[in-house]
Amino acid sequence: MKEVKSITSRPLIVIPSRSRAGQLKVLTSIPDELMDVTYVAISSDQEDEYKKAHPDVQLLIVPDDVTCIAQKRQACIDMLPKGKIIMLDDKIELY
């Protein structure tokens, strides 16, 4: 995994996801100028699937022992630089 940049002027946007590669409607709602601070958090066993479906999206690979959404959210917080984080559900649409 590439190192996540610490950007203090803007919060990081994290989208925890599981088994929804190619179905992330929320990504169409995020402006292009925020994609550099947007990450989809997935497990390593789904990395190839998500890379294929979303080649321009940054992936945050959580540890393999993470098994539920609460653990995935905590892993994201622990893995990212300290600062503001916005977590979005992977199946929402923003208007």
Coordinates of N, CA and C in Angstrom, one line a residue:
M1 N 0.8 -1.2 0.0 CA 0.0 0.0 0.0 C 0.9 1.2 0.0
K2 N 0.5 2.2 -0.9 CA 1.3 3.4 -0.9 C 1.0 4.3 0.4
E3 N 1.9 5.1 0.8 CA 1.7 5.9 2.0 C 0.6 6.9 1.8
V4 N -0.3 7.1 2.7 CA -1.3 8.1 2.7 C -0.8 9.4 3.0
K5 N -1.0 10.4 2.1 CA -0.5 11.7 2.4 C -1.2 12.4 3.5
S6 N -0.5 13.1 4.3 CA -1.2 13.9 5.4 C -1.5 15.3 4.8
I7 N -2.7 15.6 4.6 CA -3.2 16.8 4.1 C -4.0 17.5 5.1
T8 N -3.4 18.5 5.7 CA -4.0 19.2 6.9 C -5.1 20.1 6.5
S9 N -5.1 20.7 5.3 CA -6.2 21.6 5.0 C -7.5 21.0 4.6
R10 N -7.5 19.7 4.2 CA -8.7 19.1 3.9 C -8.8 17.7 4.6
P11 N -10.0 17.3 5.0 CA -10.2 16.0 5.6 C -10.0 14.9 4.6
L12 N -9.7 13.7 5.1 CA -9.6 12.6 4.2 C -11.0 12.0 4.1
I13 N -11.4 11.5 3.0 CA -12.7 10.8 2.8 C -12.4 9.3 2.7
V14 N -13.0 8.5 3.5 CA -12.8 7.1 3.5 C -14.2 6.4 3.3
I15 N -14.2 5.4 2.4 CA -15.4 4.7 2.1 C -15.1 3.2 2.4
P16 N -15.5 2.7 3.6 CA -15.3 1.3 3.8 C -16.2 0.5 2.9
S17 N -15.7 -0.6 2.3 CA -16.5 -1.3 1.4 C -16.2 -2.8 1.5
R18 N -17.1 -3.6 1.1 CA -16.9 -5.1 1.0 C -17.9 -5.6 0.0
S19 N -17.3 -6.3 -1.0 CA -18.1 -7.0 -2.0 C -19.0 -6.1 -2.8
R20 N -18.6 -4.9 -3.1 CA -19.3 -4.0 -3.9 C -18.5 -3.3 -5.0
A21 N -17.5 -4.0 -5.5 CA -16.7 -3.5 -6.5 C -17.6 -3.2 -7.8
G22 N -17.4 -2.1 -8.4 CA -18.2 -1.7 -9.5 C -19.6 -1.2 -9.2
Q23 N -19.9 -1.1 -7.9 CA -21.3 -0.6 -7.5 C -21.2 0.6 -6.5
L24 N -20.1 1.3 -6.5 CA -19.9 2.4 -5.5 C -20.5 3.7 -6.1
K25 N -21.8 3.8 -5.9 CA -22.5 5.0 -6.4 C -21.9 6.3 -5.8
V26 N -21.5 6.2 -4.5 CA -21.0 7.3 -3.8 C -19.8 8.0 -4.6
L27 N -19.1 7.2 -5.3 CA -17.9 7.8 -6.0 C -18.3 8.9 -7.1
T28 N -19.5 8.7 -7.6 CA -20.0 9.6 -8.6 C -20.4 11.0 -8.0
S29 N -20.6 11.0 -6.7 CA -21.0 12.2 -6.0 C -19.8 13.0 -5.5
I30 N -18.6 12.4 -5.5 CA -17.5 13.1 -4.9 C -16.8 13.9 -6.1
P31 N -16.6 15.2 -5.9 CA -16.0 16.1 -6.9 C -14.6 15.6 -7.2
D32 N -14.2 15.8 -8.5 CA -12.9 15.4 -8.9 C -11.8 16.0 -8.1
E33 N -12.0 17.2 -7.6 CA -10.9 17.9 -6.8 C -10.7 17.3 -5.4
L34 N -11.6 16.4 -5.0 CA -11.5 15.7 -3.7 C -11.0 14.2 -3.9
M35 N -10.9 13.8 -5.1 CA -10.5 12.4 -5.3 C -9.1 12.1 -4.8
D36 N -8.2 13.1 -4.7 CA -6.9 12.8 -4.2 C -6.8 12.6 -2.7
V37 N -8.0 12.9 -2.0 CA -8.0 12.6 -0.5 C -9.1 11.6 -0.2
T38 N -9.5 10.9 -1.3 CA -10.6 9.8 -1.1 C -10.0 8.5 -1.2
Y39 N -10.4 7.6 -0.3 CA -9.9 6.2 -0.3 C -11.0 5.3 0.0
V40 N -11.0 4.1 -0.8 CA -11.9 3.0 -0.5 C -11.2 2.0 0.3
A41 N -11.7 1.7 1.5 CA -11.1 0.8 2.4 C -11.6 -0.6 2.2
I42 N -10.7 -1.6 1.9 CA -11.1 -2.9 1.5 C -10.2 -3.9 2.2
S43 N -10.5 -5.2 2.1 CA -9.6 -6.2 2.6 C -8.7 -6.7 1.4
S44 N -7.6 -7.2 1.7 CA -6.6 -7.6 0.6 C -7.2 -8.6 -0.4
D45 N -8.1 -9.5 0.1 CA -8.6 -10.5 -0.8 C -9.5 -9.9 -1.9
Q46 N -9.9 -8.6 -1.8 CA -10.7 -8.0 -2.8 C -10.0 -6.9 -3.6
E47 N -8.7 -6.8 -3.4 CA -7.9 -5.8 -4.0 C -8.0 -5.8 -5.5
D48 N -7.7 -7.0 -6.1 CA -7.7 -7.1 -7.6 C -9.1 -6.7 -8.2
E49 N -10.2 -7.1 -7.6 CA -11.5 -6.8 -8.0 C -11.8 -5.3 -8.0
Y50 N -11.4 -4.7 -6.9 CA -11.7 -3.2 -6.8 C -10.7 -2.4 -7.7
K51 N -9.5 -2.9 -7.9 CA -8.6 -2.2 -8.8 C -9.1 -2.2 -10.3
K52 N -9.7 -3.4 -10.6 CA -10.2 -3.5 -12.0 C -11.5 -2.7 -12.2
A53 N -12.3 -2.6 -11.2 CA -13.6 -1.9 -11.3 C -13.4 -0.4 -11.1
H54 N -12.4 0.0 -10.3 CA -12.2 1.4 -10.0 C -10.7 1.8 -10.1
P55 N -10.2 1.8 -11.3 CA -8.7 1.9 -11.5 C -8.2 3.3 -11.0
D56 N -9.0 4.3 -11.0 CA -8.5 5.6 -10.6 C -8.8 6.0 -9.2
V57 N -9.2 5.0 -8.4 CA -9.6 5.3 -7.0 C -8.4 4.7 -6.1
Q58 N -8.1 5.4 -5.1 CA -7.1 5.0 -4.1 C -7.7 4.0 -3.2
L59 N -7.0 2.9 -3.0 CA -7.4 1.8 -2.1 C -6.6 1.9 -0.8
L60 N -7.3 1.7 0.3 CA -6.7 1.5 1.6 C -7.0 0.1 2.0
I61 N -5.9 -0.7 2.1 CA -6.0 -2.1 2.4 C -5.9 -2.3 3.9
V62 N -7.0 -2.8 4.5 CA -7.1 -3.0 5.9 C -6.5 -4.4 6.2
P63 N -6.0 -4.7 7.5 CA -5.5 -6.0 7.8 C -6.5 -7.1 7.6
D64 N -6.0 -8.3 7.3 CA -6.8 -9.4 7.0 C -7.6 -9.9 8.2
D65 N -7.2 -9.6 9.4 CA -8.0 -10.1 10.6 C -9.2 -9.2 10.9
V66 N -9.4 -8.1 10.1 CA -10.5 -7.3 10.3 C -11.8 -7.9 9.6
T67 N -12.8 -8.2 10.5 CA -13.9 -9.0 10.0 C -15.3 -8.3 10.0
C68 N -15.4 -7.2 10.7 CA -16.7 -6.5 10.7 C -16.5 -5.0 10.5
I69 N -17.6 -4.3 10.2 CA -17.5 -2.9 9.9 C -16.9 -2.0 11.0
A70 N -17.2 -2.3 12.2 CA -16.6 -1.6 13.3 C -15.1 -1.7 13.4
Q71 N -14.6 -2.9 13.2 CA -13.2 -3.1 13.1 C -12.6 -2.4 11.9
K72 N -13.3 -2.4 10.8 CA -12.8 -1.8 9.6 C -12.7 -0.3 9.8
R73 N -13.7 0.3 10.4 CA -13.7 1.8 10.6 C -12.5 2.1 11.6
Q74 N -12.3 1.3 12.6 CA -11.2 1.6 13.5 C -9.9 1.4 12.9
A75 N -9.7 0.4 12.0 CA -8.5 0.2 11.3 C -8.2 1.4 10.4
C76 N -9.2 1.9 9.8 CA -9.0 3.1 8.9 C -8.4 4.3 9.8
I77 N -9.1 4.5 10.9 CA -8.6 5.6 11.8 C -7.2 5.4 12.2
D78 N -6.9 4.1 12.6 CA -5.5 3.8 13.1 C -4.5 3.9 11.9
M79 N -4.8 3.6 10.7 CA -3.9 3.6 9.6 C -3.6 5.0 9.0
L80 N -4.6 5.9 9.1 CA -4.4 7.2 8.5 C -3.8 8.2 9.4
P81 N -3.2 9.2 8.8 CA -2.6 10.3 9.6 C -3.7 10.9 10.5
K82 N -3.2 11.4 11.6 CA -4.2 12.0 12.6 C -4.7 13.3 11.9
G83 N -6.0 13.5 12.0 CA -6.6 14.6 11.4 C -8.1 14.3 11.2
K84 N -8.7 15.1 10.4 CA -10.1 14.9 10.1 C -10.4 13.8 9.1
I85 N -11.4 13.0 9.3 CA -11.7 11.9 8.4 C -13.2 12.0 8.3
I86 N -13.7 11.9 7.1 CA -15.1 11.7 6.8 C -15.3 10.3 6.2
M87 N -16.1 9.5 6.9 CA -16.4 8.2 6.4 C -17.8 8.2 5.8
L88 N -17.9 7.6 4.6 CA -19.1 7.5 3.9 C -19.5 6.1 3.6
D89 N -20.7 5.7 3.7 CA -21.2 4.4 3.4 C -21.0 4.2 1.9
D90 N -20.7 3.0 1.5 CA -20.4 2.7 0.1 C -21.6 2.6 -0.8
K91 N -22.8 2.6 -0.3 CA -24.0 2.5 -1.1 C -24.9 3.8 -1.1
I92 N -24.4 4.9 -0.6 CA -25.2 6.1 -0.6 C -25.0 6.9 -1.9
E93 N -25.9 7.7 -2.1 CA -25.8 8.7 -3.2 C -26.0 10.1 -2.6
L94 N -25.1 11.0 -3.0 CA -25.2 12.3 -2.5 C -25.8 13.2 -3.5
Y95 N -26.5 14.2 -3.1 CA -27.2 15.1 -4.1 C -26.8 16.5 -3.8

